[in-house]
Amino acid sequence: MGEIQFRPATPEDADNLSAFFFSVFTEPNAWIPLTETECPDGVVVAKQLTTSAAENNSYWILAYAGEHIVGSCKLRGGQLEANRHIVTLDLHVAASLRGQGVGRRLLQTAMDWVRAHPFVNRIELECFAANVAANALYTSSGFFTEGHRKARYHLRGMLHDTLYMSWLASPTACDSLP
């Protein structure tokens, strides 16, 4: 596939990103399989990209191999004044490139972006408990598990647990509310 290039997403990436999401979400063993009608089309993705670009606490980076997106990492910032310092991470890598460092590079770029934006301090994510590779990536990058949701998803006739994980750019003492 050649060298992987990493760059911020723009609304012009919408159709390519929609095609990438379709390929990831319709894989035979996708963690969350979507039907063709559930996959976001180019119009929906363009709106998401436009919104992300307009928010100073959101960021979206893509991994490209040639003209094809092979990875996506979206950070979506909190919408309230009280949670604007939190971003929710959504990371996907093409099946053919998993385990080759693309996800780690996307994640590291996202963490670097958070460090460079002092008004953002926390990354949150939800990950399938059985997704050993993803859990290892997040844990080795400094994420910690904050919660475990039993039977969160029903997929392919089985119930699946998820983990809630977080990372703090600058861990600080937290004050308890009275």
XYZ file of C-alpha atoms in Angstrom:
178
model
C 0.000 0.000 0.000
C 2.930 2.327 0.293
C 3.783 4.929 2.898
C 1.047 6.018 5.300
C 0.418 9.765 5.511
C -1.295 11.339 8.532
C -3.163 14.626 8.309
C -6.135 16.469 9.786
C -9.477 15.661 8.207
C -11.332 18.260 6.156
C -14.890 18.307 4.790
C -13.410 17.361 1.383
C -12.585 13.928 2.898
C -16.273 13.116 3.448
C -16.809 10.672 0.577
C -13.535 8.823 1.201
C -14.273 8.687 4.925
C -17.783 7.412 4.299
C -16.322 4.615 2.129
C -13.765 3.828 4.854
C -16.478 3.611 7.522
C -18.511 1.336 5.258
C -15.526 -1.015 4.886
C -14.825 -1.080 8.646
C -18.405 -1.363 9.891
C -19.445 -4.059 7.406
C -16.461 -6.370 8.033
C -17.629 -9.915 8.805
C -16.262 -9.697 12.369
C -16.782 -5.978 13.005
C -17.053 -5.128 16.687
C -20.170 -3.122 15.928
C -21.495 -4.276 12.578
C -23.705 -1.836 10.729
C -26.030 -2.508 7.868
C -25.520 -0.625 4.631
C -28.302 1.804 5.576
C -26.809 2.411 9.051
C -23.398 3.435 7.691
C -23.037 7.213 7.458
C -23.111 8.525 3.891
C -20.955 11.327 2.522
C -23.493 14.014 3.424
C -23.662 12.920 7.075
C -19.866 12.604 7.309
C -19.401 16.037 5.694
C -21.635 17.577 8.384
C -19.630 15.815 11.104
C -16.348 17.028 9.600
C -17.636 20.599 9.290
C -18.840 20.579 12.896
C -15.539 19.138 14.109
C -13.533 21.771 12.231
C -15.600 24.576 13.777
C -15.143 23.430 17.385
C -11.932 24.386 19.152
C -12.169 21.319 21.393
C -12.579 18.763 18.600
C -10.032 17.238 16.233
C -10.101 14.602 13.502
C -7.022 13.005 11.976
C -6.857 10.554 9.085
C -4.316 8.012 7.909
C -4.050 7.773 4.125
C -2.351 5.140 1.976
C -2.288 6.722 -1.448
C -5.810 7.993 -2.053
C -7.463 5.612 0.420
C -8.218 6.301 4.062
C -6.858 3.464 6.191
C -7.386 4.991 9.643
C -9.496 7.589 11.408
C -9.271 9.108 14.865
C -11.950 11.554 15.932
C -11.876 13.560 19.146
C -15.245 15.144 19.897
C -15.242 17.791 22.605
C -17.810 18.184 25.336
C -20.606 20.570 24.438
C -21.228 22.065 27.871
C -19.037 24.609 29.621
C -18.566 22.091 32.441
C -17.275 19.312 30.141
C -15.516 21.196 27.351
C -12.213 19.886 28.732
C -13.229 16.306 27.808
C -12.960 14.736 24.358
C -14.435 11.395 23.357
C -12.174 9.273 21.168
C -13.400 7.183 18.239
C -10.566 5.285 16.492
C -10.752 2.890 13.525
C -8.065 1.205 11.402
C -8.519 -0.794 8.199
C -8.400 -4.550 8.863
C -5.396 -5.012 6.569
C -3.266 -2.604 8.630
C -4.222 -3.503 12.196
C -1.283 -4.394 14.382
C 1.134 -2.394 12.221
C 1.291 0.826 14.236
C -1.351 2.891 12.411
C -3.686 2.958 15.423
C -0.810 3.795 17.778
C 0.293 6.674 15.545
C -3.273 8.038 15.297
C -3.682 7.748 19.059
C -0.331 9.428 19.747
C -1.228 12.289 17.399
C -4.542 12.730 19.209
C -2.799 12.751 22.601
C -0.261 15.285 21.325
C -3.119 17.489 20.114
C -4.728 17.362 23.571
C -1.418 18.267 25.248
C -1.106 21.271 22.911
C -4.598 22.538 23.788
C -4.566 23.375 27.505
C -8.336 23.811 27.715
C -8.662 20.079 26.889
C -7.339 17.691 29.523
C -9.142 14.363 29.280
C -9.765 11.702 26.630
C -12.537 9.173 27.173
C -13.432 6.078 25.163
C -15.490 2.914 25.251
C -13.867 -0.321 24.103
C -15.053 -3.907 23.929
C -13.619 -5.842 26.860
C -12.800 -8.733 24.506
C -10.852 -6.501 22.087
C -7.474 -7.476 23.529
C -5.400 -5.580 20.949
C -7.258 -2.297 21.447
C -7.151 -2.621 25.242
C -3.399 -3.271 25.095
C -2.885 -0.202 22.872
C -4.839 2.069 25.196
C -3.298 0.698 28.400
C 0.260 0.932 27.041
C -0.484 4.557 26.060
C -1.453 5.514 29.599
C -5.217 5.003 29.588
C -6.852 3.542 32.680
C -10.120 1.648 33.066
C -12.810 3.549 34.937
C -15.745 1.252 34.432
C -16.986 -2.048 33.076
C -20.441 -2.322 31.511
C -21.796 -5.849 31.460
C -23.796 -7.054 28.448
C -23.541 -3.647 26.724
C -24.041 -4.986 23.183
C -25.851 -7.970 21.701
C -23.941 -9.068 18.590
C -24.021 -12.298 16.612
C -26.094 -14.025 19.288
C -23.800 -13.090 22.197
C -23.694 -10.392 24.845
C -20.507 -8.314 24.996
C -19.064 -6.189 27.807
C -17.373 -2.835 27.283
C -14.774 -0.940 29.250
C -14.780 2.795 29.843
C -11.223 4.104 29.675
C -9.718 7.550 30.189
C -6.450 9.405 29.868
C -5.468 12.683 31.507
C -3.049 15.041 29.780
C -2.034 16.554 33.103
C -3.270 14.597 36.082
C -4.232 17.013 38.808
C -5.766 16.673 42.227
C -9.516 16.580 41.904
C -11.625 18.419 44.419
C -14.672 16.650 45.720
C -17.903 18.480 45.713
C -19.336 19.161 49.176
